[in-house]
Amino acid sequence: MADNKMSTRDLRAYFHKVEALHGVTLGFAANRVTAIIGPSGCGKSTLVRCLNRMHEVVPGASCTGQVLLDGEDIYAPAVDPVQVRRRVGMVFQKPTPFPTMSIEDNVAAGLKLNGIAVSRAERDRIVEESLRRAALWDEVKDRLKRPGASLSGGQQQRLCVARALAVEPEVLLMDEPCSALDPISTARIEELLLELKENFTIIIVTHNMQQAARCSDFTAFMYAGDLIEFGETRQIFTTPARRETEDYITGRFG
Amino acid sequence: MTPTKSLHSRRQFFRKVKSDVMVGLTVLATVVAVAPLFLVLGYLISKGAASVNWNFFTKMPAPVGQPGGGMANAIVGTFELVGLACLFGVPIGVAAGIYLAENRGGVLAQAIRFSADVMMGVPTIVVGIFCYAIVVRPFGGFSTLAGAIALAVIMIPLVTRTAEEMILLVPHELREAALALGVPRWRTSLLIVARTAASGIATGVILAIARVAGETAPLLFTAFGNRFWSTSLFQPISSLTMQVYTYAISPFADWQRQAWAGALVLTVIVLALEFGVRWLTRGAAQVAR
Ligand SMILES: Nc1ncnc2c1ncn2[C@@H]1O[C@H](COP(=O)(O)OP(=O)(O)OP(=O)(O)O)[C@@H](O)[C@H]1O
Ligand SMILES: [Mg+2]
């Protein structure tokens, strides 16, 4: 467990009084891709949103237990959620480029909105590097001043990845990043994951079994707010220990 | 089979008649609803257009009996009063709107929302009397400042409520996307959410401007009107509406003609603002997506 970048201990999440996560204890290895799978409504989004303190943004939502980032509890009283979110970036299911901003401003949004002053040259370097990392640079390098919303859905999603990367997070959470994308864009994002894990720790929620099998190192299977099984992806998909897991990945329920 | 069939076609015939009658009625209602606008405009043009000329915009009011003269002071006064009112009213209204949208369920927010709604229903003459009591009396006289404050008081609830509604239209995902980048909440609200709603808010502001530009009653108690050129904030000032009022009730044909011209100019200004909004919101649809 020593090389876990993040881990949770008995994490319980609530919407008002309703418990949506029933005590999840799970570790996320550094520089690895961990996939979270499970049927709709089982708490995957809730879990990842607890990992960067986005859960509490929902009115009435709360959680108990611990979430450790490099061994420190991000829910400790002295911790500022804003600092946590800079270290743990997030890409959402629906692409969300800022509609009032150009492509490059979208990428640099994290810097600008946080009032981080950088020189023009430095900013351009960060924009280019982030877009390259998100495998979008070649497609947009000639139209950086165009609105972010002028891109296709798949490009918008990669723009959102670039935007998340530009603030140099350590962990990247992706909540079904491909569910609105065509197979080609999906393949690009998957390739991207393999490149990104050199530098980042990645946690991805997906409904796509092949995707989880293809690009993750570890897989967590959740059901009805519980973590049912966790292990190396190959083991989960070939010799699952639990009956529910096997049923789910073979498509017998869920 | 035949009787059912004829019954069927008869029912269809009645349906068609009923539909045509209804369509006819709605067309009639529409005509009745928009006719006054064109009648008013037409009447204003026929009565006032002849007196709208260069002098009207550039000359001061002429003394009684003397031909010519214009409403330069009243036109400038209207712009001054409305401009100042925006200076006070827009920041307060927008800030309050952001607050309401950010704290939807809060007790204070509900209280503010309720008072804004009540304020919108308060007759503007009451606002005038109120400003007379709390600004004019204590500060020793009618003034541009007092007039602008009265107009701002009328504007604030309008701007507040439209700003709130426009901000609530911004997709929740955008706010989350900014928060997830580690942007503090207040910066997210201002730089992403309010910024995205900006064109909608601008629309609300323009509509509020159009609304107060046509106010007379509250100004009679505060700015009072002035036959002379005035730029001091602490002196009475004229406005198109007050000038139209004074001239229209005067017994002099010359002044009455000028009142028509003033009414026409005011109407054109307000209509131009409304068309401006149309033009603005045409682009806003794609921004809000
Ligand atoms: N805003 C909310 N208010 C109340 N309950 C919620 C809210 N969001 C989620 N829930 C509940 O919490 C549980 C877990 O939801 P969650 O969104 O984490 O599921 P999920 O696994 O991400 O599902 P999906 O695959 O459909 O995205 C569900 O039972 C859901 O009804
Ligand atoms: Mg989800």
Coordinates of C-alpha atoms and ligand atoms in Angstrom, one line a residue:
Chain A
M1 CA 0.0 0.0 0.0
A2 CA 3.0 2.3 0.3
D3 CA 2.9 3.5 -3.3
N4 CA -0.8 4.5 -3.2
K5 CA -1.2 8.0 -4.4
M6 CA -4.7 8.2 -2.9
S7 CA -6.7 6.0 -0.7
T8 CA -10.1 6.0 1.1
R9 CA -10.9 4.6 4.5
D10 CA -14.4 3.7 5.4
L11 CA -15.7 6.5 3.1
R12 CA -19.4 7.1 3.5
A13 CA -21.2 9.7 1.4
Y14 CA -24.6 11.2 2.0
F15 CA -27.2 13.1 0.1
H16 CA -29.1 14.8 3.0
K17 CA -29.7 11.7 5.2
V18 CA -29.5 9.1 2.5
E19 CA -26.3 7.1 2.5
A20 CA -25.0 6.6 -1.1
L21 CA -21.6 5.1 -0.3
H22 CA -21.6 2.5 2.5
G23 CA -18.0 2.6 3.7
V24 CA -15.6 2.3 0.8
T25 CA -11.9 1.4 1.6
L26 CA -9.8 1.5 -1.5
G27 CA -6.3 2.5 -2.7
F28 CA -5.3 4.1 -6.0
A29 CA -1.7 3.3 -7.1
A30 CA 0.5 6.1 -8.2
N31 CA 1.1 6.4 -12.0
R32 CA -1.5 3.7 -12.7
V33 CA -4.9 3.8 -14.2
T34 CA -7.7 2.6 -11.9
A35 CA -11.0 1.9 -13.5
I36 CA -14.3 2.1 -11.5
I37 CA -17.1 0.0 -12.9
G38 CA -20.6 -0.9 -11.8
P39 CA -24.2 -0.5 -12.7
S40 CA -25.9 2.9 -13.0
G41 CA -26.6 4.5 -9.6
C42 CA -24.1 2.4 -7.7
G43 CA -22.1 5.4 -6.5
K44 CA -19.2 5.7 -8.9
S45 CA -19.6 9.4 -9.5
T46 CA -20.2 10.0 -5.8
L47 CA -17.0 8.2 -5.0
V48 CA -14.8 10.1 -7.4
R49 CA -16.4 13.4 -6.4
C50 CA -15.4 12.7 -2.8
L51 CA -11.8 12.3 -4.0
N52 CA -11.5 16.0 -4.9
R53 CA -14.1 17.4 -2.5
M54 CA -16.6 18.1 -5.3
H55 CA -19.2 16.0 -3.5
E56 CA -19.8 18.7 -0.9
V57 CA -20.6 21.3 -3.7
V58 CA -24.0 19.6 -4.1
P59 CA -26.5 21.1 -1.6
G60 CA -27.2 18.8 1.3
A61 CA -24.3 16.4 0.5
S62 CA -21.7 15.3 3.1
C63 CA -19.3 12.5 3.7
T64 CA -17.5 10.8 6.6
G65 CA -14.4 8.7 6.7
Q66 CA -11.0 9.5 5.3
V67 CA -9.5 10.3 1.9
L68 CA -5.8 10.3 1.9
L69 CA -3.7 12.1 -0.7
D70 CA 0.0 11.3 -0.2
G71 CA -0.9 10.1 3.3
E72 CA -2.7 13.3 4.3
D73 CA -6.4 13.4 4.9
I74 CA -8.0 15.9 2.5
Y75 CA -11.0 16.2 4.8
A76 CA -8.8 17.4 7.8
P77 CA -10.2 20.6 9.2
A78 CA -7.3 22.8 8.1
V79 CA -7.4 21.6 4.5
D80 CA -8.7 24.1 1.9
P81 CA -10.9 22.3 -0.7
V82 CA -9.6 24.7 -3.3
Q83 CA -6.1 23.4 -2.8
V84 CA -7.2 19.8 -3.0
R85 CA -9.0 20.5 -6.3
R86 CA -5.8 21.9 -7.8
R87 CA -3.9 18.7 -7.0
V88 CA -6.8 16.4 -8.0
G89 CA -8.2 17.5 -11.4
M90 CA -11.4 16.3 -12.9
V91 CA -12.9 15.7 -16.3
F92 CA -16.7 15.3 -16.5
Q93 CA -19.0 13.2 -18.5
K94 CA -20.2 16.1 -20.6
P95 CA -17.6 18.3 -22.2
T96 CA -17.8 21.7 -20.5
P97 CA -15.7 24.3 -22.3
F98 CA -16.3 27.8 -21.0
P99 CA -18.6 29.3 -23.6
T100 CA -17.2 32.8 -23.3
M101 CA -13.6 31.8 -23.8
S102 CA -11.4 30.9 -26.8
I103 CA -9.7 27.6 -27.1
E104 CA -6.5 28.9 -25.6
D105 CA -8.2 30.8 -22.9
N106 CA -10.1 27.6 -22.0
V107 CA -6.8 25.8 -21.6
A108 CA -5.3 28.6 -19.5
A109 CA -8.5 29.1 -17.6
G110 CA -7.2 27.5 -14.5
L111 CA -4.3 29.9 -14.4
K112 CA -6.3 33.0 -15.2
L113 CA -9.2 32.3 -13.0
N114 CA -6.9 31.6 -10.1
G115 CA -5.2 34.9 -10.7
I116 CA -1.8 33.1 -11.3
A117 CA 0.3 35.7 -13.2
V118 CA 2.5 34.1 -15.9
S119 CA 4.3 35.8 -18.8
R120 CA 2.8 35.6 -22.2
A121 CA 5.5 33.3 -23.4
E122 CA 5.1 31.0 -20.4
R123 CA 1.3 31.0 -20.9
D124 CA 1.7 30.0 -24.5
R125 CA 4.1 27.3 -23.5
I126 CA 1.6 25.9 -21.0
V127 CA -1.2 26.0 -23.5
E128 CA 0.8 24.2 -26.1
E129 CA 2.1 21.6 -23.8
S130 CA -1.3 20.9 -22.3
L131 CA -2.9 20.6 -25.7
R132 CA -0.1 18.3 -26.9
R133 CA -0.6 16.1 -23.9
A134 CA -4.3 16.0 -24.6
A135 CA -3.6 15.0 -28.2
L136 CA -5.4 18.1 -29.5
W137 CA -2.6 20.4 -30.5
D138 CA -2.4 19.4 -34.1
E139 CA -6.1 19.8 -34.6
V140 CA -6.4 23.3 -33.1
K141 CA -3.0 25.0 -33.4
D142 CA -4.3 27.2 -36.2
R143 CA -7.4 28.3 -34.5
L144 CA -6.5 28.9 -30.9
K145 CA -8.5 32.1 -30.9
R146 CA -11.7 30.5 -31.9
P147 CA -14.4 29.8 -29.3
G148 CA -14.0 26.6 -27.3
A149 CA -17.5 25.7 -28.1
S150 CA -16.7 25.6 -31.9
L151 CA -15.0 22.3 -31.5
S152 CA -16.6 18.9 -32.0
G153 CA -17.8 17.0 -28.9
G154 CA -14.7 14.8 -28.9
Q155 CA -12.4 17.7 -29.3
Q156 CA -14.2 19.6 -26.6
Q157 CA -13.6 16.7 -24.2
R158 CA -9.9 16.7 -25.0
L159 CA -9.9 20.4 -24.5
C160 CA -11.3 19.8 -21.1
V161 CA -8.6 17.3 -20.5
A162 CA -6.0 19.9 -21.5
R163 CA -7.7 22.4 -19.3
A164 CA -7.4 20.0 -16.3
L165 CA -3.8 19.2 -17.1
A166 CA -2.8 22.9 -17.4
V167 CA -3.0 23.4 -13.7
E168 CA -0.5 20.5 -13.2
P169 CA -2.6 18.2 -11.0
E170 CA -1.1 15.1 -9.5
V171 CA -4.3 13.0 -9.9
L172 CA -6.8 13.1 -12.7
L173 CA -10.3 11.9 -12.1
M174 CA -12.4 11.1 -15.2
D175 CA -16.1 10.4 -14.8
E176 CA -17.2 8.6 -17.9
P177 CA -15.2 10.9 -20.2
C178 CA -16.0 9.0 -23.3
S179 CA -19.7 8.4 -22.9
A180 CA -20.6 11.2 -25.3
L181 CA -17.9 10.4 -27.8
D182 CA -17.6 8.5 -31.0
P183 CA -15.3 5.4 -31.2
I184 CA -12.5 7.4 -32.8
S185 CA -12.5 10.1 -30.2
T186 CA -12.8 7.4 -27.5
A187 CA -9.7 5.6 -28.9
R188 CA -7.8 8.9 -28.7
I189 CA -8.8 9.4 -25.1
E190 CA -7.8 5.9 -24.3
E191 CA -4.4 6.3 -26.0
L192 CA -4.1 9.5 -24.0
L193 CA -4.6 7.6 -20.7
L194 CA -1.6 5.4 -21.4
E195 CA 0.6 8.4 -22.1
L196 CA -0.7 10.4 -19.2
K197 CA -0.1 7.8 -16.6
E198 CA 3.6 8.4 -16.9
N199 CA 3.1 11.6 -15.1
F200 CA -0.3 11.4 -13.4
T201 CA -2.4 9.0 -11.3
I202 CA -5.6 8.4 -13.2
I203 CA -9.0 7.2 -11.9
I204 CA -11.6 6.6 -14.5
V205 CA -15.3 5.8 -14.2
T206 CA -16.6 3.8 -17.2
H207 CA -19.6 1.8 -18.3
N208 CA -17.5 0.3 -21.0
M209 CA -16.1 -3.1 -20.0
Q210 CA -13.7 -3.2 -23.0
Q211 CA -12.5 0.2 -22.1
A212 CA -11.8 -0.8 -18.5
A213 CA -10.0 -4.0 -19.7
R214 CA -8.0 -2.2 -22.3
C215 CA -6.6 0.8 -20.5
S216 CA -6.7 0.2 -16.8
D217 CA -4.2 -1.4 -14.5
F218 CA -6.6 -1.9 -11.6
T219 CA -10.3 -2.2 -11.5
A220 CA -12.8 -1.6 -8.7
F221 CA -16.3 -3.1 -9.1
M222 CA -19.1 -1.3 -7.2
Y223 CA -22.6 -2.3 -6.5
A224 CA -25.3 -0.4 -4.7
G225 CA -22.9 1.9 -2.8
D226 CA -20.5 -0.9 -1.8
L227 CA -17.1 -1.8 -3.1
I228 CA -17.6 -5.4 -4.1
E229 CA -14.2 -6.3 -5.5
F230 CA -10.9 -4.6 -6.3
G231 CA -7.9 -6.0 -7.9
E232 CA -5.6 -6.0 -11.0
T233 CA -7.7 -5.6 -14.1
R234 CA -6.5 -8.8 -15.7
Q235 CA -7.6 -10.8 -12.6
I236 CA -10.9 -9.0 -12.3
F237 CA -11.8 -9.7 -15.9
T238 CA -10.5 -13.3 -16.1
T239 CA -10.9 -14.8 -12.6
P240 CA -13.2 -12.6 -10.6
A241 CA -13.5 -13.7 -7.0
R242 CA -17.1 -12.6 -6.5
R243 CA -20.1 -13.9 -8.2
E244 CA -21.6 -10.4 -8.7
T245 CA -18.5 -9.2 -10.5
E246 CA -18.6 -12.1 -12.9
D247 CA -22.3 -11.5 -13.6
Y248 CA -21.7 -7.9 -14.2
I249 CA -18.7 -8.1 -16.5
T250 CA -20.3 -10.9 -18.5
G251 CA -23.4 -8.8 -19.0
R252 CA -25.8 -10.9 -17.0
F253 CA -27.0 -7.9 -15.0
G254 CA -26.5 -4.2 -14.7
Chain B
M1 CA -71.0 2.0 -43.3
T2 CA -72.3 5.0 -45.1
P3 CA -74.0 6.8 -42.2
T4 CA -70.9 6.5 -40.0
K5 CA -68.9 7.9 -42.8
S6 CA -71.1 11.0 -43.3
L7 CA -71.2 11.5 -39.6
H8 CA -67.5 11.4 -39.6
S9 CA -67.1 14.0 -42.3
R10 CA -69.7 16.2 -40.7
R11 CA -67.8 16.1 -37.4
Q12 CA -64.7 17.1 -39.4
F13 CA -66.5 20.0 -40.9
F14 CA -67.5 21.3 -37.5
R15 CA -64.0 20.8 -36.3
K16 CA -62.7 22.9 -39.2
V17 CA -65.2 25.6 -38.6
K18 CA -64.4 25.7 -34.9
S19 CA -60.7 25.8 -35.7
D20 CA -61.1 28.7 -38.2
V21 CA -63.3 30.7 -35.8
M22 CA -60.6 30.3 -33.0
V23 CA -57.8 31.3 -35.4
G24 CA -59.9 34.3 -36.4
L25 CA -60.4 35.3 -32.8
T26 CA -56.7 35.0 -31.9
V27 CA -55.8 37.1 -34.9
L28 CA -58.3 39.7 -33.9
A29 CA -57.0 39.7 -30.3
T30 CA -53.4 40.2 -31.6
V31 CA -54.5 43.1 -33.8
V32 CA -56.3 44.7 -30.8
A33 CA -53.2 44.2 -28.7
V34 CA -50.7 45.7 -31.1
A35 CA -52.9 48.4 -32.6
P36 CA -52.4 50.9 -29.7
L37 CA -48.7 50.8 -30.3
F38 CA -49.0 51.8 -33.9
L39 CA -51.8 54.3 -33.1
V40 CA -49.7 56.0 -30.5
L41 CA -46.6 56.0 -32.7
G42 CA -48.6 57.3 -35.7
Y43 CA -50.3 60.0 -33.6
L44 CA -47.0 61.1 -32.0
I45 CA -45.4 61.3 -35.4
S46 CA -48.3 63.3 -36.9
K47 CA -48.3 65.7 -34.0
G48 CA -44.7 65.9 -33.1
A49 CA -42.5 65.1 -36.2
A50 CA -42.9 68.7 -37.5
S51 CA -41.3 70.2 -34.4
V52 CA -38.4 67.7 -34.2
N53 CA -35.6 69.6 -35.8
W54 CA -32.0 70.5 -35.2
N55 CA -33.0 73.4 -32.8
F56 CA -35.1 71.0 -30.8
F57 CA -32.0 69.1 -29.8
T58 CA -29.6 72.0 -29.5
K59 CA -31.5 75.0 -28.2
M60 CA -32.7 75.9 -24.8
P61 CA -36.4 76.4 -24.1
A62 CA -37.5 79.7 -25.5
P63 CA -39.5 82.1 -23.2
V64 CA -43.3 82.1 -23.7
G65 CA -44.4 83.8 -26.9
Q66 CA -41.0 83.6 -28.4
P67 CA -41.0 81.1 -31.3
G68 CA -38.3 78.4 -31.7
G69 CA -36.3 77.0 -28.9
G70 CA -35.7 73.4 -28.0
M71 CA -35.3 70.9 -25.2
A72 CA -31.5 70.5 -25.1
N73 CA -31.4 70.8 -21.4
A74 CA -34.1 68.2 -20.9
I75 CA -32.5 65.7 -23.3
V76 CA -29.1 66.1 -21.5
G77 CA -31.0 65.9 -18.2
T78 CA -32.6 62.6 -19.1
F79 CA -29.3 61.1 -20.0
E80 CA -27.7 62.5 -16.9
L81 CA -30.4 61.2 -14.6
V82 CA -30.5 57.8 -16.2
G83 CA -26.8 57.5 -16.5
L84 CA -26.3 58.3 -12.8
A85 CA -29.2 56.0 -11.9
C86 CA -27.3 53.2 -13.7
L87 CA -24.1 54.1 -11.9
F88 CA -25.9 53.5 -8.6
G89 CA -28.4 50.9 -9.6
V90 CA -26.6 48.5 -11.9
P91 CA -23.8 47.4 -9.6
I92 CA -26.2 47.0 -6.7
G93 CA -28.8 45.2 -8.7
V94 CA -26.3 42.8 -10.4
A95 CA -24.5 42.1 -7.1
A96 CA -27.9 41.4 -5.4
G97 CA -28.9 39.2 -8.4
I98 CA -25.6 37.2 -8.1
Y99 CA -26.2 36.8 -4.3
L100 CA -29.8 35.6 -4.9
A101 CA -28.7 33.1 -7.5
E102 CA -25.8 31.8 -5.3
N103 CA -27.9 31.5 -2.1
R104 CA -31.2 30.4 -3.5
G105 CA -32.7 29.0 -0.4
G106 CA -31.1 31.2 2.2
V107 CA -33.4 33.1 4.6
L108 CA -31.7 36.4 3.7
A109 CA -32.0 35.6 0.0
Q110 CA -35.7 34.8 0.3
A111 CA -36.2 38.1 2.2
I112 CA -34.4 40.0 -0.5
R113 CA -36.2 38.3 -3.3
F114 CA -39.5 39.0 -1.6
S115 CA -38.7 42.7 -1.1
A116 CA -37.5 43.0 -4.7
D117 CA -40.8 41.7 -5.9
V118 CA -42.7 44.0 -3.6
M119 CA -40.6 46.9 -4.7
M120 CA -41.4 46.2 -8.4
G121 CA -45.1 46.6 -7.5
V122 CA -44.7 49.9 -5.6
P123 CA -46.1 52.8 -7.6
T124 CA -43.2 54.9 -8.7
I125 CA -44.8 58.1 -7.3
V126 CA -44.4 56.5 -3.9
V127 CA -40.7 56.0 -4.6
G128 CA -40.6 59.7 -5.5
I129 CA -42.2 60.7 -2.2
F130 CA -39.9 58.4 -0.4
C131 CA -36.8 60.0 -2.0
Y132 CA -38.2 63.4 -1.3
A133 CA -38.4 62.5 2.4
I134 CA -35.0 60.8 2.7
V135 CA -32.9 62.8 0.2
V136 CA -34.5 66.1 -0.8
R137 CA -35.6 67.3 2.6
P138 CA -32.5 66.4 4.6
F139 CA -30.1 67.7 1.9
G140 CA -32.0 71.0 1.5
G141 CA -33.4 70.9 -2.0
F142 CA -34.3 69.2 -5.3
S143 CA -31.3 67.9 -7.1
T144 CA -30.1 65.7 -10.0
L145 CA -28.7 63.4 -7.4
A146 CA -32.1 62.9 -5.7
G147 CA -33.7 62.2 -9.1
A148 CA -31.0 59.7 -10.0
I149 CA -31.4 58.0 -6.6
A150 CA -35.2 57.7 -7.1
L151 CA -34.7 56.2 -10.6
A152 CA -32.0 53.8 -9.2
V153 CA -34.5 52.6 -6.5
I154 CA -36.9 51.8 -9.3
M155 CA -34.2 50.0 -11.3
I156 CA -32.6 47.9 -8.6
P157 CA -35.3 45.3 -8.2
L158 CA -35.8 45.0 -11.9
V159 CA -32.0 44.4 -12.5
T160 CA -31.8 42.2 -9.4
R161 CA -34.5 39.8 -10.6
T162 CA -33.4 39.6 -14.2
A163 CA -29.7 39.1 -13.2
E164 CA -30.8 36.3 -10.8
E165 CA -32.8 34.6 -13.5
M166 CA -30.1 34.9 -16.2
I167 CA -27.5 33.5 -13.8
L168 CA -29.7 30.5 -13.0
L169 CA -29.9 29.7 -16.7
V170 CA -26.1 29.1 -16.7
P171 CA -25.6 25.3 -16.8
H172 CA -24.6 23.9 -13.4
E173 CA -21.8 21.9 -15.1
L174 CA -19.9 25.1 -15.9
R175 CA -19.8 26.1 -12.3
E176 CA -18.6 22.6 -11.4
A177 CA -16.0 22.6 -14.1
A178 CA -14.5 25.8 -12.7
L179 CA -14.6 24.6 -9.1
A180 CA -12.9 21.4 -10.1
L181 CA -10.1 23.5 -11.5
G182 CA -9.4 24.7 -8.0
V183 CA -11.1 28.1 -8.6
P184 CA -12.5 29.6 -5.4
R185 CA -16.2 29.9 -5.3
W186 CA -16.4 33.7 -5.5
R187 CA -14.2 33.8 -8.5
T188 CA -16.2 31.1 -10.2
S189 CA -19.4 33.0 -9.5
L190 CA -18.0 36.2 -10.9
L191 CA -15.7 35.1 -13.7
I192 CA -17.5 32.1 -15.1
V193 CA -21.1 32.1 -14.1
A194 CA -21.9 35.9 -14.1
R195 CA -19.6 36.3 -17.1
T196 CA -21.5 33.7 -19.1
A197 CA -24.8 35.3 -18.1
A198 CA -23.5 38.8 -19.0
S199 CA -25.4 39.4 -22.2
G200 CA -28.7 38.3 -20.5
I201 CA -27.9 40.6 -17.6
A202 CA -27.2 43.5 -20.0
T203 CA -30.6 42.8 -21.5
G204 CA -32.2 43.3 -18.1
V205 CA -30.3 46.4 -17.5
I206 CA -31.4 47.9 -20.9
L207 CA -35.0 47.1 -20.2
A208 CA -34.7 48.7 -16.8
I209 CA -33.2 51.8 -18.4
A210 CA -36.0 52.0 -20.9
R211 CA -38.4 51.7 -18.1
V212 CA -37.0 54.5 -15.9
A213 CA -36.3 56.8 -18.9
G214 CA -40.0 57.2 -19.2
E215 CA -40.7 58.0 -15.5
T216 CA -42.1 61.4 -14.6
A217 CA -43.8 61.2 -11.2
P218 CA -40.8 60.3 -9.1
L219 CA -38.7 63.0 -10.8
L220 CA -41.2 65.7 -10.0
F221 CA -40.5 65.1 -6.3
T222 CA -36.8 64.9 -6.6
A223 CA -35.1 66.4 -9.7
F224 CA -38.1 68.9 -10.0
G225 CA -37.3 70.2 -13.4
N226 CA -35.3 73.3 -14.5
R227 CA -35.8 75.7 -17.3
F228 CA -32.1 76.4 -17.4
W229 CA -28.9 74.6 -18.2
S230 CA -27.7 72.7 -15.2
T231 CA -24.8 70.3 -14.8
S232 CA -24.5 70.4 -11.0
L233 CA -25.5 67.3 -9.2
F234 CA -26.9 69.4 -6.4
Q235 CA -29.2 71.6 -8.5
P236 CA -32.6 70.7 -9.9
I237 CA -32.5 69.4 -13.5
S238 CA -35.0 68.9 -16.2
S239 CA -35.8 65.7 -18.0
L240 CA -37.7 65.0 -21.2
T241 CA -40.6 63.6 -19.3
M242 CA -41.0 66.5 -16.9
Q243 CA -40.6 69.0 -19.8
V244 CA -43.3 67.2 -21.8
Y245 CA -45.5 67.4 -18.7
T246 CA -45.0 71.1 -18.1
Y247 CA -45.4 72.0 -21.8
A248 CA -48.4 69.8 -22.4
I249 CA -50.4 71.3 -19.6
S250 CA -49.5 74.8 -20.6
P251 CA -52.0 77.0 -22.5
F252 CA -49.5 77.9 -25.2
A253 CA -49.8 76.2 -28.6
D254 CA -46.1 76.6 -29.2
W255 CA -45.2 74.7 -26.0
Q256 CA -47.8 72.1 -26.7
R257 CA -46.2 71.4 -30.1
Q258 CA -42.9 71.0 -28.4
A259 CA -44.4 68.6 -25.9
W260 CA -45.5 66.4 -28.8
A261 CA -42.0 66.5 -30.1
G262 CA -40.5 65.7 -26.8
A263 CA -42.9 62.7 -26.4
L264 CA -41.9 61.5 -29.8
V265 CA -38.2 61.7 -29.1
L266 CA -38.6 59.9 -25.8
T267 CA -40.6 57.1 -27.4
V268 CA -38.0 56.7 -30.1
I269 CA -35.3 56.5 -27.5
V270 CA -37.2 53.8 -25.6
L271 CA -38.0 51.9 -28.7
A272 CA -34.4 52.0 -29.8
L273 CA -33.4 50.5 -26.5
E274 CA -35.9 47.7 -26.8
F275 CA -34.7 47.0 -30.3
G276 CA -31.2 47.1 -29.0
V277 CA -32.2 44.3 -26.6
R278 CA -33.6 42.3 -29.4
W279 CA -30.4 42.6 -31.3
L280 CA -28.3 41.7 -28.2
T281 CA -30.4 38.6 -27.2
R282 CA -30.2 37.3 -30.8
G283 CA -26.5 36.5 -30.0
A284 CA -27.2 35.5 -26.4
A285 CA -29.0 32.3 -27.3
Q286 CA -25.9 30.7 -28.7
V287 CA -23.7 31.9 -25.8
A288 CA -26.0 30.3 -23.2
R289 CA -26.3 27.2 -25.4
Ligands
LIG1 N1 -27.7 15.2 -6.2 C1 -28.2 14.0 -5.7 N2 -29.2 14.1 -4.7 C2 -29.7 13.0 -4.2 N3 -29.2 11.7 -4.5 C3 -28.3 11.6 -5.4 C4 -27.7 12.7 -6.0 N4 -26.8 12.3 -6.9 C5 -26.8 11.0 -6.8 N5 -27.7 10.5 -5.9 C6 -27.9 9.1 -5.5 O1 -26.7 8.5 -5.1 C7 -26.5 7.3 -5.7 C8 -25.2 7.1 -6.4 O2 -25.3 8.0 -7.5 P1 -24.0 8.2 -8.5 O3 -24.3 9.4 -9.4 O4 -22.8 8.2 -7.7 O5 -24.1 6.9 -9.4 P2 -23.2 6.4 -10.6 O6 -22.7 5.1 -10.2 O7 -22.3 7.5 -11.0 O8 -24.3 6.2 -11.7 P3 -24.2 6.4 -13.3 O9 -23.4 5.3 -13.8 O10 -25.6 6.4 -13.8 O11 -23.5 7.7 -13.5 C9 -27.8 7.0 -6.5 O12 -28.6 6.2 -5.9 C10 -28.4 8.4 -6.7 O13 -29.8 8.3 -6.7
MG2 MG -22.1 8.8 -12.7

